[in-house]
GROMACS .gro file of C-alpha atoms in nm:
model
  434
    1UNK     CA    1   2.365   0.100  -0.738
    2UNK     CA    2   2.352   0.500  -0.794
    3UNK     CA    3   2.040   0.661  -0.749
    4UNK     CA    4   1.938   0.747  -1.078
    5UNK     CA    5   1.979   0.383  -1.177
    6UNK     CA    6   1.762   0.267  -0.881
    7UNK     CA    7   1.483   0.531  -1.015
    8UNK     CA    8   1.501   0.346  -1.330
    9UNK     CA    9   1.379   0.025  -1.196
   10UNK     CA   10   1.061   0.250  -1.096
   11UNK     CA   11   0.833   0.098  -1.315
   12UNK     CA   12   0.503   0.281  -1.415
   13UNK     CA   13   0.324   0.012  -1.291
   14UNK     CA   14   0.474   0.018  -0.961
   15UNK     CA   15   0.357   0.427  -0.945
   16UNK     CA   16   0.040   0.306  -1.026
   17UNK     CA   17   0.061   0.109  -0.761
   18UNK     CA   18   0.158   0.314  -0.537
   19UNK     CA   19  -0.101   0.556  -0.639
   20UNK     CA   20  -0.357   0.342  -0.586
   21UNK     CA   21  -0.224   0.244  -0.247
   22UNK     CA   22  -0.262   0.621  -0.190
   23UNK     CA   23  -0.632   0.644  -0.259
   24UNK     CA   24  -0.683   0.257  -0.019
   25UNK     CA   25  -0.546   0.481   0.260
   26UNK     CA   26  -0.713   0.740   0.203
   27UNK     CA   27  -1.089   0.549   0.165
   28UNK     CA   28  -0.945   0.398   0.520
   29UNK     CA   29  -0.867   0.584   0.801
   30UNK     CA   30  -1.060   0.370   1.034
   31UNK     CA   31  -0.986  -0.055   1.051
   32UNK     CA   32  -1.374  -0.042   0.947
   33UNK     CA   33  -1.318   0.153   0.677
   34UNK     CA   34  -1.003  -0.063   0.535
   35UNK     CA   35  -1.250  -0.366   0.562
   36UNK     CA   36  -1.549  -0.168   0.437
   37UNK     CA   37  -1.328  -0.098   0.121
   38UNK     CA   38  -1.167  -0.410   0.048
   39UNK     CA   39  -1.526  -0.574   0.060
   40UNK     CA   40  -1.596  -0.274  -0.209
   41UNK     CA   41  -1.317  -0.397  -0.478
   42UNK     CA   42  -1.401  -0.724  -0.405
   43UNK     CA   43  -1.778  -0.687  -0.489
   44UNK     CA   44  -1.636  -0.518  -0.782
   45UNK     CA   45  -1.434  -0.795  -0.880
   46UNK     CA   46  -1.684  -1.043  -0.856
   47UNK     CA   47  -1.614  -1.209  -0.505
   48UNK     CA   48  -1.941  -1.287  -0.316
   49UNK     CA   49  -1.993  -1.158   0.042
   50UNK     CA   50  -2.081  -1.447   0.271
   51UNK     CA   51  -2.267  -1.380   0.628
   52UNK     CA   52  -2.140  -1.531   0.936
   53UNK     CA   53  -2.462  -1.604   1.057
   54UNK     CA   54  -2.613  -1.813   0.723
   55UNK     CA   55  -2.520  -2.115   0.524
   56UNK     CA   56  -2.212  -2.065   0.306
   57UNK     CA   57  -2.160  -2.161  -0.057
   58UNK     CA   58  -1.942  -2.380  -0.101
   59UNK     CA   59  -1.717  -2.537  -0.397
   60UNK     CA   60  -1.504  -2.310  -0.636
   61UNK     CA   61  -1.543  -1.953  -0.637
   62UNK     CA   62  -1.422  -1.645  -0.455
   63UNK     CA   63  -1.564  -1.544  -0.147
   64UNK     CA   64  -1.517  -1.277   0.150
   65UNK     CA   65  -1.651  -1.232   0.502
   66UNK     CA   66  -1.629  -0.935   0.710
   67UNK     CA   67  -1.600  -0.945   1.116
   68UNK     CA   68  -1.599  -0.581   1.260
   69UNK     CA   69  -1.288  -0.417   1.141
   70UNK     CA   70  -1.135  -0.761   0.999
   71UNK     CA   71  -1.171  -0.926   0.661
   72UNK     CA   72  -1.073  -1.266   0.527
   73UNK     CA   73  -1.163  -1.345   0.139
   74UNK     CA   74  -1.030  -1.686  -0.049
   75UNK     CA   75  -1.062  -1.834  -0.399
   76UNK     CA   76  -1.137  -2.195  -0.376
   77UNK     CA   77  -0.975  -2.329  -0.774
   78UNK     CA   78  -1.182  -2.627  -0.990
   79UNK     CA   79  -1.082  -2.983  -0.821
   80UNK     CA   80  -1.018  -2.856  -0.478
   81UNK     CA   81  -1.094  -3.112  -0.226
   82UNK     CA   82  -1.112  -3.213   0.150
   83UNK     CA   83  -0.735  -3.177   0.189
   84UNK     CA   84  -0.668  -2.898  -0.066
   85UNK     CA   85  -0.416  -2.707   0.129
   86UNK     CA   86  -0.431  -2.291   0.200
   87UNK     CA   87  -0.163  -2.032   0.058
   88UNK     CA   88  -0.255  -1.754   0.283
   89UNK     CA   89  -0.107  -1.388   0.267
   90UNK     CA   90  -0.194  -1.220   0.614
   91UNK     CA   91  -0.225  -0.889   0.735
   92UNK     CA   92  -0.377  -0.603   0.982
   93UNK     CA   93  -0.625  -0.344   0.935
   94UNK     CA   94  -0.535  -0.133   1.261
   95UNK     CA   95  -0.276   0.174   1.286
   96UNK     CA   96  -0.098   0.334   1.652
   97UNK     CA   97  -0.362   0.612   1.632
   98UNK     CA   98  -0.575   0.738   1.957
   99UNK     CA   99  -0.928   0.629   2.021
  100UNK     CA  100  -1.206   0.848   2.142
  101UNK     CA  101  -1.328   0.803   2.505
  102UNK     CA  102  -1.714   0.776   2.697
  103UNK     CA  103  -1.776   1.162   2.726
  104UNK     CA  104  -1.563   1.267   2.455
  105UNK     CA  105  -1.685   1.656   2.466
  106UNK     CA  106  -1.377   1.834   2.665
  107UNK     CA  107  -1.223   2.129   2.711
  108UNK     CA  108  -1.124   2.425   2.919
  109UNK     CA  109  -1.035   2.810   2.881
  110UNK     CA  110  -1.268   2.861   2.611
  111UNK     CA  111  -1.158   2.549   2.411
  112UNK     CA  112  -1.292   2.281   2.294
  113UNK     CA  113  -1.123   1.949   2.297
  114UNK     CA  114  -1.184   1.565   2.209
  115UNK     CA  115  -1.111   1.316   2.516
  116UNK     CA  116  -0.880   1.039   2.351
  117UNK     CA  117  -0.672   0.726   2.463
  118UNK     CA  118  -0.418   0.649   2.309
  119UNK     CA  119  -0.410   0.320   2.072
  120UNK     CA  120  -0.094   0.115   2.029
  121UNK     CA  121   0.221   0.260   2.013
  122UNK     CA  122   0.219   0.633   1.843
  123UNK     CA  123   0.509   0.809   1.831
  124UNK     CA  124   0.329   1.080   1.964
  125UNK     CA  125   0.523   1.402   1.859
  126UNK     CA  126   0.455   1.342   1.537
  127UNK     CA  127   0.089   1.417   1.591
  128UNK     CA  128   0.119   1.752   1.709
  129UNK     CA  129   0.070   2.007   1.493
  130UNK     CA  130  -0.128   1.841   1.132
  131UNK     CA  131  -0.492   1.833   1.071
  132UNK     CA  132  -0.701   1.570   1.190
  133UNK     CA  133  -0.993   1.404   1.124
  134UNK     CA  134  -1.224   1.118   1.334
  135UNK     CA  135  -1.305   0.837   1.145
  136UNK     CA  136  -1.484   0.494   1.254
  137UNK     CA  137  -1.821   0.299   1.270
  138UNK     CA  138  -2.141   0.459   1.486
  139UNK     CA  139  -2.347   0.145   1.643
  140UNK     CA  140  -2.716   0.280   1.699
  141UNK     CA  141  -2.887   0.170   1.967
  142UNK     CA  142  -3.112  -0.082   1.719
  143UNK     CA  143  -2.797  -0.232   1.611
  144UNK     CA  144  -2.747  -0.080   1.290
  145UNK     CA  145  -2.370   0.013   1.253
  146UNK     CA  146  -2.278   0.276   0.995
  147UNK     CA  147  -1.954   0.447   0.907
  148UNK     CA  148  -1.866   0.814   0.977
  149UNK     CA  149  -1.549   0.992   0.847
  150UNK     CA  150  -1.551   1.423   0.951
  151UNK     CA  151  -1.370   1.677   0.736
  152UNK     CA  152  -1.032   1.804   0.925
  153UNK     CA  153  -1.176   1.833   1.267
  154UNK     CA  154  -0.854   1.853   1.526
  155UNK     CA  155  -0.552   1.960   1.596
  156UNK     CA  156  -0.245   1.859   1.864
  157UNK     CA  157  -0.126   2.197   1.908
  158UNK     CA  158   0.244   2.189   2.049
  159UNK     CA  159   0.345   2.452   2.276
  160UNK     CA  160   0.528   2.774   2.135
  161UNK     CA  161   0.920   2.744   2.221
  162UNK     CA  162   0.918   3.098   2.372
  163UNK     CA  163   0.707   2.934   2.672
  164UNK     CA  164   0.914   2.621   2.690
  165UNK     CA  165   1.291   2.709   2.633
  166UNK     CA  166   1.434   2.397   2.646
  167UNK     CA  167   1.211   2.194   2.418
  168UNK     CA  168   1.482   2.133   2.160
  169UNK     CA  169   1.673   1.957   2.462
  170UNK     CA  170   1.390   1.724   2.503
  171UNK     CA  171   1.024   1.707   2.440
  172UNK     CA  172   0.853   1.497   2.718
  173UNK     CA  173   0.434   1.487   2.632
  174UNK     CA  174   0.241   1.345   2.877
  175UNK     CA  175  -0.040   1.083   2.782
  176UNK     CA  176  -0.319   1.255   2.909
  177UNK     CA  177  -0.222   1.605   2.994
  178UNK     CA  178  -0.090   1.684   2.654
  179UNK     CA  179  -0.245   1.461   2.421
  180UNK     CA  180  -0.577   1.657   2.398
  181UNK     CA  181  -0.674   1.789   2.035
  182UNK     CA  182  -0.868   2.086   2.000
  183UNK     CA  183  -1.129   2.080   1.773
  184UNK     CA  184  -1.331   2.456   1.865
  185UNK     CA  185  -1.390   2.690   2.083
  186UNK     CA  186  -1.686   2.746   2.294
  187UNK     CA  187  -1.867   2.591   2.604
  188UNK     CA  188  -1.847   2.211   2.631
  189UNK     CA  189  -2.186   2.159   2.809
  190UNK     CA  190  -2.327   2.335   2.489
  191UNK     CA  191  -2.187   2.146   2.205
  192UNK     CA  192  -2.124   1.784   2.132
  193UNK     CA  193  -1.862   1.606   1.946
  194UNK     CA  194  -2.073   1.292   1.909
  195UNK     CA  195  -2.317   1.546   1.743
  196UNK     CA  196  -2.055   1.636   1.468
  197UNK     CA  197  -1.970   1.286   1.425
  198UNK     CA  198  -2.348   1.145   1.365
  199UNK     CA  199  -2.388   1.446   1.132
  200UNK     CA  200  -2.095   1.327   0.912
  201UNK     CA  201  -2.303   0.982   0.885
  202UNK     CA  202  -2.617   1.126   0.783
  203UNK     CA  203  -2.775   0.973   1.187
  204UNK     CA  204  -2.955   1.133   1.457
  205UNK     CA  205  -2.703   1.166   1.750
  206UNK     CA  206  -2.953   1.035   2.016
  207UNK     CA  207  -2.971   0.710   1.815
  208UNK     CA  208  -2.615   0.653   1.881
  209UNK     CA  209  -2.584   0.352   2.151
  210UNK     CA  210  -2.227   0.288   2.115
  211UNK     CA  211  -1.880   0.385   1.882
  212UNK     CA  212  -1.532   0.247   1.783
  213UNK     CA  213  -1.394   0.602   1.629
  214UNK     CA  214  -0.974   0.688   1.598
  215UNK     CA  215  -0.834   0.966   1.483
  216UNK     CA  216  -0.677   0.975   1.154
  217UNK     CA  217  -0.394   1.233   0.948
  218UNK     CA  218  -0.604   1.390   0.693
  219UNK     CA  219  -0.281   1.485   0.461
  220UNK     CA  220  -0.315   1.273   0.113
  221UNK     CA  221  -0.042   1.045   0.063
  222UNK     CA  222   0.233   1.178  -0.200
  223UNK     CA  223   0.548   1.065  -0.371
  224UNK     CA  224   0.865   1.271  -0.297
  225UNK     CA  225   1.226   1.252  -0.329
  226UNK     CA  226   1.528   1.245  -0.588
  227UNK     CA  227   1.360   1.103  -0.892
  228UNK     CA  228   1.043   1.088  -0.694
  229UNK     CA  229   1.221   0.761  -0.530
  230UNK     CA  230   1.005   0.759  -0.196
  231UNK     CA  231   0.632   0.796  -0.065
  232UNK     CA  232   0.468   0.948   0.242
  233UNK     CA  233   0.161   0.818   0.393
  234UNK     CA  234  -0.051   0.775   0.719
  235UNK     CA  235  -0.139   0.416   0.830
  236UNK     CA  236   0.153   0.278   0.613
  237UNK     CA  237   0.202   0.045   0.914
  238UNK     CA  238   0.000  -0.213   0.761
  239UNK     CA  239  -0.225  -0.075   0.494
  240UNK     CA  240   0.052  -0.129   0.268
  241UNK     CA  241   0.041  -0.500   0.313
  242UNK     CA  242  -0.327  -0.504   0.359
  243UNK     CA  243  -0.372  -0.340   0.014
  244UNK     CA  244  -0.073  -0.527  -0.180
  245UNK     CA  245  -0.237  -0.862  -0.058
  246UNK     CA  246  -0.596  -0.728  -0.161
  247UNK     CA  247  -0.456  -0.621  -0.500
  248UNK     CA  248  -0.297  -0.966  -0.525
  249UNK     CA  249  -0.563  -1.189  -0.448
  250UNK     CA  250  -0.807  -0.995  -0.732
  251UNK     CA  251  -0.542  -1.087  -0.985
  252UNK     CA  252  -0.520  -1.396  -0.906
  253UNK     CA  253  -0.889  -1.470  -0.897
  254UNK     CA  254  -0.920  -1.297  -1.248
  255UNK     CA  255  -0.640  -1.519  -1.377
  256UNK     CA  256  -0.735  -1.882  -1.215
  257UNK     CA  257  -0.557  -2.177  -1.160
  258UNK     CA  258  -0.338  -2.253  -0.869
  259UNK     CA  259  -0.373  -2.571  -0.699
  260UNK     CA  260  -0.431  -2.435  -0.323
  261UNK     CA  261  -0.699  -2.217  -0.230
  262UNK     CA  262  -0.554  -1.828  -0.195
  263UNK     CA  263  -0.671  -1.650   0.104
  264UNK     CA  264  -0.655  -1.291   0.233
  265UNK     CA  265  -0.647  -1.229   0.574
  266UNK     CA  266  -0.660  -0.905   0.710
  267UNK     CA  267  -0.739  -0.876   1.097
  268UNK     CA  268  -0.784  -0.573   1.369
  269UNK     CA  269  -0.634  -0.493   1.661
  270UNK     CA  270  -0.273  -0.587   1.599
  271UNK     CA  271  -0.131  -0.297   1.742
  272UNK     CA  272  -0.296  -0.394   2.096
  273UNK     CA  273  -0.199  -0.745   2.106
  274UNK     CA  274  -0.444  -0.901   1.811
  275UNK     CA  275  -0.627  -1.026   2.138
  276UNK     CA  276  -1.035  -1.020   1.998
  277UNK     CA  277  -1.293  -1.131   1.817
  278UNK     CA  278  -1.139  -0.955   1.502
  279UNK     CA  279  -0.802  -1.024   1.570
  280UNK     CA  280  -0.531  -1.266   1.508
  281UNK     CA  281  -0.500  -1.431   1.830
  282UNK     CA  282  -0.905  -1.465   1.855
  283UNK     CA  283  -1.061  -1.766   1.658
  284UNK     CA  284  -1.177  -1.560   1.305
  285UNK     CA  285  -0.936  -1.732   1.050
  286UNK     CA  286  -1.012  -2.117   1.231
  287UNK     CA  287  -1.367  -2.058   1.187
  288UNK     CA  288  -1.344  -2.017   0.850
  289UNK     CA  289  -1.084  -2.231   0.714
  290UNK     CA  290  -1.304  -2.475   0.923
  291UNK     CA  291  -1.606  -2.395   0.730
  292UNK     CA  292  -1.450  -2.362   0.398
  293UNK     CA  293  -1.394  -2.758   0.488
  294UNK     CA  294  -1.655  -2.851   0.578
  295UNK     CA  295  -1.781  -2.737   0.229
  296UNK     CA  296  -1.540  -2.927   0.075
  297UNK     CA  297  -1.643  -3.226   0.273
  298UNK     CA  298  -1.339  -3.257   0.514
  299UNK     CA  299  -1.339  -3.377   0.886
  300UNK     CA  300  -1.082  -3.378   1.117
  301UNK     CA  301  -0.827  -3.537   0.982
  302UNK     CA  302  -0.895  -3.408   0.608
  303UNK     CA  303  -0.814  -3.010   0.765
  304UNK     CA  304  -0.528  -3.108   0.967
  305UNK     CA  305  -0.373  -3.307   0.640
  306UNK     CA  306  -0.493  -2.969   0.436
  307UNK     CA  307  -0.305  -2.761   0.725
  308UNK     CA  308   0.024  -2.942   0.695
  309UNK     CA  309  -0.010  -2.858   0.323
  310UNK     CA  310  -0.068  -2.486   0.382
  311UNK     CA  311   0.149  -2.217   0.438
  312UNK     CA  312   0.075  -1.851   0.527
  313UNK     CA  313   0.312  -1.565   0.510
  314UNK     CA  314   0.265  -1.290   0.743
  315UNK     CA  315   0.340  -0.957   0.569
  316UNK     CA  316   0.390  -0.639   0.842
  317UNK     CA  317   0.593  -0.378   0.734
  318UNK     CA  318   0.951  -0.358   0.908
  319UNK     CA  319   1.238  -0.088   0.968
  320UNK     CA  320   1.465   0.020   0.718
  321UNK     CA  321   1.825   0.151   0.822
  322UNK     CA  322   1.794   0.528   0.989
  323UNK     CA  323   2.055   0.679   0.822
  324UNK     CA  324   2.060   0.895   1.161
  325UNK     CA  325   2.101   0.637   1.417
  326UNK     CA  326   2.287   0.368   1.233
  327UNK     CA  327   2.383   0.224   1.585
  328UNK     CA  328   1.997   0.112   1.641
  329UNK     CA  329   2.064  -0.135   1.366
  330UNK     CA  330   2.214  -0.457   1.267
  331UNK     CA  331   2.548  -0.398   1.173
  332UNK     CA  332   2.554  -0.675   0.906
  333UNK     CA  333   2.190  -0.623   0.765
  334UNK     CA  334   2.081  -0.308   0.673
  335UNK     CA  335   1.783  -0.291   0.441
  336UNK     CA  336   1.693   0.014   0.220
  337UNK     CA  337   1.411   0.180   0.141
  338UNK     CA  338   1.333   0.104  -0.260
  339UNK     CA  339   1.511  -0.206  -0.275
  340UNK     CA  340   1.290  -0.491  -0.210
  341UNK     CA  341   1.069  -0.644   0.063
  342UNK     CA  342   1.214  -0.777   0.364
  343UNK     CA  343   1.244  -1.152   0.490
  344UNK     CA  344   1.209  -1.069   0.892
  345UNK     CA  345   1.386  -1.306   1.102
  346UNK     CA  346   1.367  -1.309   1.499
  347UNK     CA  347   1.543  -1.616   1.721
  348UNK     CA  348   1.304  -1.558   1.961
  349UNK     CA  349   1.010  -1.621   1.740
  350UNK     CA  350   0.852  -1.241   1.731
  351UNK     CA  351   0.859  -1.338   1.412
  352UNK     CA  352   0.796  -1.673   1.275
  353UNK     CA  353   1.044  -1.761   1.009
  354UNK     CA  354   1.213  -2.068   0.992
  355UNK     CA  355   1.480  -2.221   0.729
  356UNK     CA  356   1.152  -2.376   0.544
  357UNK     CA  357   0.970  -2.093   0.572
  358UNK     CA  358   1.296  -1.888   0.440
  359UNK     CA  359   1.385  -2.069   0.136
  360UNK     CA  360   1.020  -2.100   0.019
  361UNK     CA  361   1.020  -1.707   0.039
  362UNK     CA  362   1.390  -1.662  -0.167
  363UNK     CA  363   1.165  -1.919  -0.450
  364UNK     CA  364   0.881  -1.690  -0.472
  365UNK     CA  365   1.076  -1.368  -0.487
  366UNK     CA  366   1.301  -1.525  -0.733
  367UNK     CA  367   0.947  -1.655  -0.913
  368UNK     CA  368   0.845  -1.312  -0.901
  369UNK     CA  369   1.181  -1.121  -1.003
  370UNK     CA  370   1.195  -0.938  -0.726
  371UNK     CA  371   1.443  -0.843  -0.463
  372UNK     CA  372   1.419  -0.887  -0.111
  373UNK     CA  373   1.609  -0.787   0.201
  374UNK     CA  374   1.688  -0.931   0.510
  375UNK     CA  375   1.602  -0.776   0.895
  376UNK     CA  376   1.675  -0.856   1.176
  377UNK     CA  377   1.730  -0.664   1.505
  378UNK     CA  378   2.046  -0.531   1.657
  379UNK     CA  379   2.093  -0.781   1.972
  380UNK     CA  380   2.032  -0.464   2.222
  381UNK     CA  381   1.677  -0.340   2.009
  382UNK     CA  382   1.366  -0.566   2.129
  383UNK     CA  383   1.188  -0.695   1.884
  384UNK     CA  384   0.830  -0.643   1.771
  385UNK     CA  385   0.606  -0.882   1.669
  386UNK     CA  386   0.347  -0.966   1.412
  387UNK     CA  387   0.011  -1.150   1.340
  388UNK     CA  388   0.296  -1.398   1.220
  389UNK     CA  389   0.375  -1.632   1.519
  390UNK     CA  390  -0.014  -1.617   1.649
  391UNK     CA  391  -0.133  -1.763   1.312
  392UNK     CA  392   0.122  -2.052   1.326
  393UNK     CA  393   0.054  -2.110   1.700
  394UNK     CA  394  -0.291  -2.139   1.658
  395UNK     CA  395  -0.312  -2.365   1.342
  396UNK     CA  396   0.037  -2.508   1.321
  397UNK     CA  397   0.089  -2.366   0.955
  398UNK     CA  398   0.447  -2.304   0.805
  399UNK     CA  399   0.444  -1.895   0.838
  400UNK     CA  400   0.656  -1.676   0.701
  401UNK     CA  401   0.731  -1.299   0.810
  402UNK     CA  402   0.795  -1.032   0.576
  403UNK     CA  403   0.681  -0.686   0.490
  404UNK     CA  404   0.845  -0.317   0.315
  405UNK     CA  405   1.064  -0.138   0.485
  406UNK     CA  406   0.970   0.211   0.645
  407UNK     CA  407   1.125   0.502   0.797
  408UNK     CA  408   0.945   0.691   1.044
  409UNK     CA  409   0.742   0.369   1.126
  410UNK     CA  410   0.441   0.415   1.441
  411UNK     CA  411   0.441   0.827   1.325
  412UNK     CA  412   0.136   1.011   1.181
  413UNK     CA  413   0.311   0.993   0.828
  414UNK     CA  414   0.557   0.699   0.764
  415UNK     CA  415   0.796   0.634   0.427
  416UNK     CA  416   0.864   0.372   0.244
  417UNK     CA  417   1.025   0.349  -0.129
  418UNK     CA  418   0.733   0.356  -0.401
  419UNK     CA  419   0.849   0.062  -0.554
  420UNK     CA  420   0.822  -0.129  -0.266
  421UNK     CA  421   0.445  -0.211  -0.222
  422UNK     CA  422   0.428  -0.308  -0.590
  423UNK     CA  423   0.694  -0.611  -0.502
  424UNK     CA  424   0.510  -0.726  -0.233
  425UNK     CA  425   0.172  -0.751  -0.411
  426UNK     CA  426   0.392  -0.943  -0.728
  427UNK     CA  427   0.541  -1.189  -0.466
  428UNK     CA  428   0.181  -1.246  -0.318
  429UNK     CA  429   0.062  -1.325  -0.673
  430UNK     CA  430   0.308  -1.585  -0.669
  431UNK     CA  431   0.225  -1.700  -0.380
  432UNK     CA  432  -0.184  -1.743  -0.480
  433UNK     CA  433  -0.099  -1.900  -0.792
  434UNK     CA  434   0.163  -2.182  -0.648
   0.00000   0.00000   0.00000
């Protein structure tokens, strides 16, 4: 397919999209804020927020929880009963970013700096050198947790080449030597970055008893390329599934019907191991599939007969060929950026697609009219994983792992095609309404 007829299959609706996917990023640089704003458009599209810690409603409606930095929401259709299965579209809130320490107010020489750890897996060079801003949730020593965003605050500054000759041969950055922004200059006993940060949240900074706050790219996301055929953004790694599930799930809601109940679930921490409260391998989704029911009037055997009538596909983005490094790839499956979602398939179960789980996704792509791609990884790659093979482990659901492709996936500013995220968030409307 030549490239100008690929840009015609751009559809204004899938720039909208992609537009809008633009301004979800940038409302979330932190995992808080992602859940802060999906709980936003849900509000505005009539879901009800429900409190962990007080009776639910139960019955038909649409509903959403937050936990921390995770979010699940569901729309329970007219008839559903004690075995009404769940068609769940999963996700992760969390981005490889770095994570302010205890005694974050560093520096030397006259400089101010922010002490950081690094979060996930960054591919750190691409940090050095763009604006940055801290972004996260303050936790006041009452309890009360509010968000703070800053302005561009920091900066990885990369040293000049005339003081390291042979950087072109090979840039080496060590974790903690090199991977200190600056965000002043001045005397660190005399200012305080937890200062700037309470000030960007409207708090007093001796209120502050604790923080969860990462570092974020403060460049908007933009469309680029030959016929404007691609789009850059931070955090793409997974707001782009988070968002396309988010958008689907309103739709659906607005339209009705379906005969399981649609659920979102979008949880924190993935790029650490989803080990938490918030994340997939902790017990957030069972808790509430349990108590949506037990609404329903369900017992045991009623949710495990609902289970084996459930299926959840796990949408992460995955890698699109590197035109660069063709030899990193599968020689026989090569996906492109801009021409459809991928079906990612693992033999050792870092991802969790079956045959079933397969051929239900080929129906609702074909449902949808959308193309998809196949991935899987060259035999001498390893293999990532997803919140994909902890969801079916824990509940025993059929689960399904897709996602876009990207290029540039784990930097500051990833790529994927623009049409892309659109697909995804038809195939998930599919999904809701089956």
């Amino acid at each position: 397919m030549s490239t100008s007829r690929a840009a015609q299959e751009i559809t204004d609706e899938a720039r909208e999209h992609a537009r809008d996917l633009g301004a979800f990023v940038s409302a979330s640089p932190s995992s808080y804020h992602a859940a802060a704003e999906a709980a936003r458009r849900l509000e505005e599209a009539g879901f009800t927020g429900l409190d962990e810690g007080a009776d639910w409603a139960s019955g038909p409606g649409a509903y959403y929880v937050v936990r921390d930095g995770a979010v699940i929401a569901w729309v329970v259709p007219e008839g559903a009963g004690a075995q009404t299965g769940f068609h769940m579209l999963g996700s992760h809130t969390d981005s490889p970013s770095f994570k302010l320490k205890p005694k974050p107010t560093t520096g030397a020489h006259g400089w101010l700096q922010a002490g950081v750890e690094v979060y996930g897996g960054p591919l750190l060079n691409s940090w050095l050198d763009r604006e940055l801003l801290l972004a996260g949730r303050l936790v006041l020593r009452d309890g009360t947790e509010v968000l703070t965003r800053t302005d561009p605050l920091l900066r990885f500054p990369q040293l000049a080449i005339h003081l390291d000759r042979q950087v072109n041969e090979g840039l080496a950055l060590d974790k903690q030597r090199h991977m200190n922004p600056v965000w002043g200059t001045g005397v660190p006993a005399q200012e305080d970055l937890l200062g700037v940060l309470a000030e960007a949240a409207g708090v007093e900074a001796g209120r502050i008893g604790g923080y969860d706050v990462v570092v974020a790219d403060a460049q908007a996301p933009a469309e680029f390329g030959h016929h404007g055929a691609f789009f850059a953004s931070g955090r793409l790694d997974n707001l782009s599934s988070m968002h396309a599930s988010l958008v689907a799930l309103i739709e659906h809601a607005g339209a009705g019907g379906g005969e399981h109940i649609a659920m979102l679930t979008a949880f924190d921490h993935e790029e650490v191991g989803s080990g938490s409260r918030s994340g997939a391998a902790g017990p957030f989704l069972q808790e509430v599939l349990e108590r949506i029911s037990a609404g329903l009037g369900a017992g045991d055997v009623d949710r495990y007969r609902a289970y084996a009538d459930s299926v959840c596909v796990s949408a992460d983005a995955g890698h699109a060929i590197h035109p660069n490094y063709p030899e990193r790839h599968d020689p026989a499956n090569q996906p492109l950026l801009g021409a459809g979602p991928l079906l990612k398939i693992n033999a050792n179960q870092r991802y969790a697609t079956d045959g079933v789980g397969a051929a239900l996704w080929a129906q609702l792509c074909e449902s949808a009219g959308v193309p998809y791609q196949e991935f899987v990884s060259n035999n001498v790659m390893p293999c990532g994983s997803t919140i994909g093979p902890l969801t079916a482990t824990r509940l025993g659901v059929r689960t399904v792992d897709v996602g876009i492709p990207l290029l540039s996936m784990h930097s500051a500013r990833e790529m994927c095609g623009v049409a892309d995220p659109w697909r995804l968030a038809r195939v998930g409307v599919q999904l809701f309404a089956s």
